[in-house]
Structure formats: C-alpha cells, structure tokens
Tab-separated table of C-alpha atoms and ligand atoms in Angstrom:
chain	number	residue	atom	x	y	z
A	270	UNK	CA	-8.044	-28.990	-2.259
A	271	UNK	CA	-8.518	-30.314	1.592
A	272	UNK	CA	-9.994	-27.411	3.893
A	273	UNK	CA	-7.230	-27.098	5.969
A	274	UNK	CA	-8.360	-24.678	8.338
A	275	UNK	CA	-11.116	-22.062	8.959
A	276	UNK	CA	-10.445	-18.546	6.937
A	277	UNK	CA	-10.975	-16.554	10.170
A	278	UNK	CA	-8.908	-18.578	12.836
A	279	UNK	CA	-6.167	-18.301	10.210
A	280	UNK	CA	-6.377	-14.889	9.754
A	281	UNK	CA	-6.421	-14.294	12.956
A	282	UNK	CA	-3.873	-15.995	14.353
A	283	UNK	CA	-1.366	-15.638	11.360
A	284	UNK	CA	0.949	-13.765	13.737
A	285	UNK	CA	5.011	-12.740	13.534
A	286	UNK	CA	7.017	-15.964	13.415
A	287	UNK	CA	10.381	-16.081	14.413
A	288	UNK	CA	11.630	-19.031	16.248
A	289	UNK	CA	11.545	-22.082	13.880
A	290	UNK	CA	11.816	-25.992	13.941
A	291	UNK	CA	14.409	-27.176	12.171
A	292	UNK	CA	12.727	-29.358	10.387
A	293	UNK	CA	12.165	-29.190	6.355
A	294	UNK	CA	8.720	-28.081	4.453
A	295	UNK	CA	8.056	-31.516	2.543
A	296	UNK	CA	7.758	-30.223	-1.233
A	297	UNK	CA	4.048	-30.676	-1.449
A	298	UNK	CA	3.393	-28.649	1.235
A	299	UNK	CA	5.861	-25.614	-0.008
A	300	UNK	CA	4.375	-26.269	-3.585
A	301	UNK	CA	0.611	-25.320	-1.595
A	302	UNK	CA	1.839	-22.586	0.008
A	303	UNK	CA	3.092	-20.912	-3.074
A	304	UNK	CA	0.160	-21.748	-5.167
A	305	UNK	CA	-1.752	-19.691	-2.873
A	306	UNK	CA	0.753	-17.094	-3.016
A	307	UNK	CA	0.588	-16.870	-6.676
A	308	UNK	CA	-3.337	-16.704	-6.350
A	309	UNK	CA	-3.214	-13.349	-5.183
A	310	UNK	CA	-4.333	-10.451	-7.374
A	311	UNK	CA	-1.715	-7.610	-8.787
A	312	UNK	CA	-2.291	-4.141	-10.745
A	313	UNK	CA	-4.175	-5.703	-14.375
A	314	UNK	CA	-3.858	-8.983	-12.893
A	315	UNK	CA	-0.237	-8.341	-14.794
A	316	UNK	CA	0.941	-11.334	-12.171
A	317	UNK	CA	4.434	-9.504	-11.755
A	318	UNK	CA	5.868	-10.978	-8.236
A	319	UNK	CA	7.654	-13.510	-8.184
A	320	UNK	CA	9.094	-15.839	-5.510
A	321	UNK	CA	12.953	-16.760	-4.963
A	322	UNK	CA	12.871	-19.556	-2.607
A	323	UNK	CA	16.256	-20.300	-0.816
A	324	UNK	CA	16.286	-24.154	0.631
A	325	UNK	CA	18.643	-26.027	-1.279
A	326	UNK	CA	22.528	-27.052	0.083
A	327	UNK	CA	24.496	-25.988	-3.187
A	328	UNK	CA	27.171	-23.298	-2.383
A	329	UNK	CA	25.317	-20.538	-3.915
A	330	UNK	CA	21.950	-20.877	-1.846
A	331	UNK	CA	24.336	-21.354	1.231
A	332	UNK	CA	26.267	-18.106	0.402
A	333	UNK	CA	22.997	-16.275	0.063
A	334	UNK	CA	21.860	-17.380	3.348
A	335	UNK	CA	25.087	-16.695	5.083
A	336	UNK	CA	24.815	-13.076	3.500
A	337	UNK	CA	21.116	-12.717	4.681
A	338	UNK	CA	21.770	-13.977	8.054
A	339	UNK	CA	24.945	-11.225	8.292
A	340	UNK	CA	22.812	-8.542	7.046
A	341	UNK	CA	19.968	-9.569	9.766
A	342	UNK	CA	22.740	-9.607	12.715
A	343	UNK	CA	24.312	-6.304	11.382
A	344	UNK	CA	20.801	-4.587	11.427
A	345	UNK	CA	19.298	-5.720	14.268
A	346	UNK	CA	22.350	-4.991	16.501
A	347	UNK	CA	21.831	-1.633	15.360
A	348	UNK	CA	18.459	-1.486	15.882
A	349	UNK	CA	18.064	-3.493	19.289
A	350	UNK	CA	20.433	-0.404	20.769
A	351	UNK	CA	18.734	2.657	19.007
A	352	UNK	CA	15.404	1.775	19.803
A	353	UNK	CA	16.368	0.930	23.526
A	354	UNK	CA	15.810	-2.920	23.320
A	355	UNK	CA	19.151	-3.324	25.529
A	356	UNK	CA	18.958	-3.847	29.187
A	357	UNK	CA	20.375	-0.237	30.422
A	358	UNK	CA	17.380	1.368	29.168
A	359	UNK	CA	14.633	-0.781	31.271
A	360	UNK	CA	13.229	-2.334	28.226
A	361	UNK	CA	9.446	-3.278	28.898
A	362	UNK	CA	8.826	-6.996	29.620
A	363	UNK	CA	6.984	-7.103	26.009
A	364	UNK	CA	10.325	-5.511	24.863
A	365	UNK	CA	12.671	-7.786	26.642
A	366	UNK	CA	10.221	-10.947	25.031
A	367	UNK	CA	10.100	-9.408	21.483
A	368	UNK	CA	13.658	-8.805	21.163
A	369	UNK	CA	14.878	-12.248	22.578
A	370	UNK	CA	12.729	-13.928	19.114
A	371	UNK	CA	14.646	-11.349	17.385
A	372	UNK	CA	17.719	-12.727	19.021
A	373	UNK	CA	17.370	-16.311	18.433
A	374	UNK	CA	15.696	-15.018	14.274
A	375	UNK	CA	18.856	-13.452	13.728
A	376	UNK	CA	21.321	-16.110	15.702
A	377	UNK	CA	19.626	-19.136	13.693
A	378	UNK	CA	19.211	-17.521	10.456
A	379	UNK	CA	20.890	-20.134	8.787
A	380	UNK	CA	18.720	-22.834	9.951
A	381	UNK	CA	15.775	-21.799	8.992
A	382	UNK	CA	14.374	-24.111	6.786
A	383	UNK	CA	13.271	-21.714	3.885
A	384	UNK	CA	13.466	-18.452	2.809
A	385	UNK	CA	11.851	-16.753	0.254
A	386	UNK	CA	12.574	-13.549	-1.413
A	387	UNK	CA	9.312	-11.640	-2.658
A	388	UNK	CA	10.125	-9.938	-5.580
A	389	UNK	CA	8.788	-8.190	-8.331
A	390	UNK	CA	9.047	-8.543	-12.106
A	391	UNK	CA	9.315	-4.783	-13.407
A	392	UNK	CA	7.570	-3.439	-16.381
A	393	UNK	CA	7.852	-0.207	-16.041
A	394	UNK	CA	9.835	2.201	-13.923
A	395	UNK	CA	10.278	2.023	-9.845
A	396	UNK	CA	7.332	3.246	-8.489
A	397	UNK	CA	6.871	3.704	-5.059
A	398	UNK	CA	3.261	2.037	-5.145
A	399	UNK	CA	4.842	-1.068	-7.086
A	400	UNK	CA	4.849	-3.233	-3.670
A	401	UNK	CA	1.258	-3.228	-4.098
A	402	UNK	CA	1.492	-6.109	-6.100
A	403	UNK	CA	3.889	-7.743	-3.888
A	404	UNK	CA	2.530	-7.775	-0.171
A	405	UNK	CA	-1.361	-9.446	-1.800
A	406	UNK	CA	0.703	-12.209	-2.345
A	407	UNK	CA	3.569	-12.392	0.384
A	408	UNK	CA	0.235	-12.262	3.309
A	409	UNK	CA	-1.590	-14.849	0.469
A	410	UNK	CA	1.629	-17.352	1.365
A	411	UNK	CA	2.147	-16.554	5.444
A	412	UNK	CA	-2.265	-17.254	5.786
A	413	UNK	CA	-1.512	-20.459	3.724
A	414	UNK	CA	1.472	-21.290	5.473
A	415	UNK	CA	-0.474	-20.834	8.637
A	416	UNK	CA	-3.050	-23.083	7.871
A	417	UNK	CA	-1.016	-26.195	7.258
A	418	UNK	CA	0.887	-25.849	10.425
A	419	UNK	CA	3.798	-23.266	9.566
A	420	UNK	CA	4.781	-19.836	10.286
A	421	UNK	CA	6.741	-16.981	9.050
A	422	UNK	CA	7.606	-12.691	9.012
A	423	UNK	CA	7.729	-10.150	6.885
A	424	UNK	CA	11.147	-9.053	6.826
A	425	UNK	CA	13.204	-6.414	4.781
A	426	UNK	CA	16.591	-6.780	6.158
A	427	UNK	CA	18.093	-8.190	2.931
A	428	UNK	CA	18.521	-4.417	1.955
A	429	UNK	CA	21.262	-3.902	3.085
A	430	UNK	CA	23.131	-7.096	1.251
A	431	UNK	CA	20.784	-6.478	-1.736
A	432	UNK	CA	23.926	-5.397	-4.403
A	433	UNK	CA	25.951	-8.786	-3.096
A	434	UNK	CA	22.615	-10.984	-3.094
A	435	UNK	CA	22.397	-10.135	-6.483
A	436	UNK	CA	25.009	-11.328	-7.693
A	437	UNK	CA	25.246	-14.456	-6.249
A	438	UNK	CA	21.419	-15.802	-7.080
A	439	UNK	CA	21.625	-13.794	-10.590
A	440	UNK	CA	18.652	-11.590	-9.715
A	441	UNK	CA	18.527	-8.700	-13.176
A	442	UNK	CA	18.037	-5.371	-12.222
A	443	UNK	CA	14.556	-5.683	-13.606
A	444	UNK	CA	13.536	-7.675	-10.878
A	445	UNK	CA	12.557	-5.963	-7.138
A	446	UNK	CA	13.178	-7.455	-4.296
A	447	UNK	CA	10.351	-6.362	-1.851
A	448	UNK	CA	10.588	-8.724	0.754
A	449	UNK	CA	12.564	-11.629	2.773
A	450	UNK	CA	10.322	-14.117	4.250
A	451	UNK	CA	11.820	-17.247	6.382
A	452	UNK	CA	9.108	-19.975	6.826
A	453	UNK	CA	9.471	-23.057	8.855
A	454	UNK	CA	7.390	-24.661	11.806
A	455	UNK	CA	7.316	-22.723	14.635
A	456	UNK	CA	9.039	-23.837	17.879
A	457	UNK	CA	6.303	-21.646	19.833
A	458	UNK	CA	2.753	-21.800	19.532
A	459	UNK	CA	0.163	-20.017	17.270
A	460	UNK	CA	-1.628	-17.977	18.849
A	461	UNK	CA	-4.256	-14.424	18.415
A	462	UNK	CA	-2.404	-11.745	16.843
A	463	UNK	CA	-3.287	-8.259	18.950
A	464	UNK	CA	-4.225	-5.399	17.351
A	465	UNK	CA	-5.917	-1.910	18.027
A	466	UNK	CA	-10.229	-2.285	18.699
A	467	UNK	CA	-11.849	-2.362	15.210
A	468	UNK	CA	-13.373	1.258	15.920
A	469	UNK	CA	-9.673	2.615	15.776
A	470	UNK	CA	-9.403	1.596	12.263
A	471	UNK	CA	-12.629	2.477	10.489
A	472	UNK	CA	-14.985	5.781	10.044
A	473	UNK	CA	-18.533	5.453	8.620
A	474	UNK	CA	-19.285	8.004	5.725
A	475	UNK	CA	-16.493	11.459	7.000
A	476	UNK	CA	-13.490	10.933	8.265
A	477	UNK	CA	-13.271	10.405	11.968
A	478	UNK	CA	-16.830	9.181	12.223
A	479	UNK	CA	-17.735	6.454	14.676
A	480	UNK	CA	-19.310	3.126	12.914
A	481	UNK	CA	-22.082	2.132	15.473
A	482	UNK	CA	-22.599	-0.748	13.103
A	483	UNK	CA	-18.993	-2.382	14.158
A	484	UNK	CA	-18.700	-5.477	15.947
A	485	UNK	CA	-15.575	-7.246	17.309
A	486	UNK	CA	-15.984	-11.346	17.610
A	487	UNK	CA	-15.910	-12.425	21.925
A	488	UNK	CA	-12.772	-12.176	23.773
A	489	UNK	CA	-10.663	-10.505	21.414
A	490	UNK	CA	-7.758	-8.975	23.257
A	491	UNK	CA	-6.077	-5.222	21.692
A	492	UNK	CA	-2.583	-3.387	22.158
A	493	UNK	CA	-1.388	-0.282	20.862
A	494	UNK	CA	0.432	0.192	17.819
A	495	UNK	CA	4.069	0.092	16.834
A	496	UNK	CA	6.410	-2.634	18.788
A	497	UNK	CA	6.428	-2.769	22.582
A	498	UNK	CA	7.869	-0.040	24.234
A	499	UNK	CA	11.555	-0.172	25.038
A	500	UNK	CA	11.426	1.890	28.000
A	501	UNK	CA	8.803	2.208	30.688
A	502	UNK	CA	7.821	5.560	32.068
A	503	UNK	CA	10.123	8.318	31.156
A	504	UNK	CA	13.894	8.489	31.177
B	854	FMN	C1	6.510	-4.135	5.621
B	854	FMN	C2	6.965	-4.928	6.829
B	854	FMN	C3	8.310	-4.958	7.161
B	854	FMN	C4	8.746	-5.696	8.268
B	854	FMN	N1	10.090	-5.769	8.532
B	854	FMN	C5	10.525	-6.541	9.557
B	854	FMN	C6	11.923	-6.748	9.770
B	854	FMN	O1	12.779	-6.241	9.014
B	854	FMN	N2	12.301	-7.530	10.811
B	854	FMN	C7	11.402	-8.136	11.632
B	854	FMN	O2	11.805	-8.855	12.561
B	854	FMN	N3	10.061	-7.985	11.440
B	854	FMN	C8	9.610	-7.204	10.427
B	854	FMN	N4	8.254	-7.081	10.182
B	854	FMN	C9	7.300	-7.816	11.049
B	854	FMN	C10	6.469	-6.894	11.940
B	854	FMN	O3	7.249	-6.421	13.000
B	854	FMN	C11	5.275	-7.704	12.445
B	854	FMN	O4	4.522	-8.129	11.342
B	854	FMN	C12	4.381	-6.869	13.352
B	854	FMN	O5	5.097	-6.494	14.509
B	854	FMN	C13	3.122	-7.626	13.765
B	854	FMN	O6	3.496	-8.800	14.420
B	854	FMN	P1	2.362	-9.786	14.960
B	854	FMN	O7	1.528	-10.172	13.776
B	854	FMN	O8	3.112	-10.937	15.568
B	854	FMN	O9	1.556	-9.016	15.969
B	854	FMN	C14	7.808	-6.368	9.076
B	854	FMN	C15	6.443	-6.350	8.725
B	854	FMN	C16	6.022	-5.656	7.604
B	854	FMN	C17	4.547	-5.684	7.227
C-alpha cells in the first residue's frame, strides 16, 4: 500500500471534524479506511467490532440518518444551553467558534457523506471495559481517514435514538453500538490538534513524578482540557 502520509503529521493533526464537503468517499478509498480500522487489535485479538456504515439512498439508510440527525439536534440543543454555549452567558470566542461547527454538524447531518456506527459483536455480558475493543479501531479509521484527505468525530449522540435505530438497520441485541462516526472531506482545513504539554500527562517511576527525559517536537502549541469555556470570568 502507497505511503500516504507521515505517521506523526497524521497523528497529530487528526483533529475533531465537523463541517464536511458534500462530496462522496469513492469506494476504494472507504474500503482503505476500514481496512485499517479492522487492523486494530481487540481483547484475544477476538476481532469483535464491527462497522455499520450508513451511505446508501434506500429508505432504510435514509430513515436512519434522519433519526441520527434528530437525535444530534435534540441533544445538542440541550447541551449548547446547559453548558452556556448560548449568547446570554458571554460564551468565550473558542466557545462561540466550537459551537457554530456544532451548529452547522448537527444542521447538515444528513449530508454528510458517511456515517459509520462502531459497534461491537458481544460474547459475553456488557462490560463496562468492552469499548476497549472498540475505540483501537474507531481512532485506527479517523488516522487513516486523515491521511488520504478526510476527516471525522467521535460522536455518541445516537444514544438517545439507539431502541428506534435498531430496528430500522436490524442491529440484534448482541451487537453494541459504541460509537457514531460521520466522515467526509472537510470544508475547513487540517490543522495541529492542541493538547495539554506532554509533562501533564506522564510521571517517571511514582505517581506525580516529573520525566526530565520528556521532549515535545518545536512549536507545538497546548490548551487546557475539557471544551472551551462557555463563560469568561465569573458570572
Ligand atoms: C468518547 C468520545 C465521545 C465524544 N462525543 C462527542 C459528541 O457526542 N459530539 C461531538 O460533537 N463530539 C464528541 N466527541 C469529540 C470530542 O469533543 C473531541 O474529540 C475533542 O474535543 C478533541 O477535539 P480535537 O481533536 O479537535 O481537539 C467525542 C469524543 C470522544 C473521544
């Protein structure tokens, strides 16, 4: 297989994607991305997840995605007031840039060229480390996707339709559903995702113990954790 791009610049830059193109993923291309999805590893390499992919025009897949694109308006409405996204509580301009993508996400559902449903095939009771041998492969397929030019998020807001959803694709009760993931091409650009400095993350030897060792690559640029803040400066 072509090198499509270097391992580091992708996973660096294999950020939150929520504005899409609408162009389609050519077949080849979608049949890439999920062969590296489905290289990922999984408890005993028992290869449980599995991948629903939503892109086809029968009345099913379109009933699906009209369900999925409810359940995303429904839950983001809710959430873009709780957590202070709307404009009476001064929302931060991070805030105000985060939750127009959500916005347009949520408004275009429909259009987004695919959407795939992570899911896992149960062989053994719920567990509540079973996603374990989801997410390898769901961050396996956004990297790949990444390096040929598309983008995607991690989503979960097909929760809340999960009973309907189903139904209507025939999912058995055996099967998980861990995570939504829209891919397409992104109408933005690429770019560094931010994170904490590397020290915040690691300890050498006892907890809490700096790692003189550690070494972040030139320029890289940090935030703090959790989503921008809604509000700035107290209430
Ligand atoms: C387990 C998980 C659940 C997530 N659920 C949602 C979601 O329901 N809706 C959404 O818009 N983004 C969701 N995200 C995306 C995160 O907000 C995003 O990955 C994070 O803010 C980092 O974004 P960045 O890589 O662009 O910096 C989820 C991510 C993960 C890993």
């Amino acid at each position: 297989m072509k090198c499509a791009m270097e391992l580091f610049e992708a996973l660096a830059t294999t950020r939150a994607i929520r504005r899409f193109r609408p162009e389609p993923i050519p077949d080849d291309d979608l049949s890439t991305i999920l062969f590296a999805a489905t290289r990922a590893p999984s408890g005993s390499n028992r290869q449980t997840f599995r991948f629903l992919v939503l892109r086809a025009q029968d009345a099913e897949t379109l009933a699906a995605r009209q369900l999925l694109g409810g359940a995303c308006r429904a839950q983001w409405a809710a959430k873009r007031d709780a957590d202070g996204y709307n404009a009476d509580r001064r929302p931060s301009p991070g805030a105000v840039r985060l939750a127009a993508a959500i916005d347009h996400f949520v408004t275009h559902f429909e259009k987004i060229p695919v959407v795939v449903l992570a899911c896992l095939d149960r062989y053994r009771a719920p567990s509540p480390l079973e996603g374990a041998s989801v997410y390898p492969a769901v961050q396996n397929l956004l990297l790949a996707a990444r390096a040929l030019g598309y983008g995607g998020v991690i989503t979960q807001w097909h929760s809340a339709v999960e009973p309907e959803l189903r139904t209507l694709l025939h999912i058995p009760d055996s099967v998980a559903i861990h995570a939504m993931v829209p891919l397409g091409r992104p109408m933005g650009q690429h770019g560094p995702v931010r994170r904490r400095p590397l020290t915040d993350f690691v300890s050498d030897g006892h907890w809490g113990s700096a790692a003189p060792w550690l070494h972040e690559p030139e320029g890289v640029r940090h935030t703090t954790p959790g989503l921008p803040r809604p509000v700035d400066g107290p209430e």
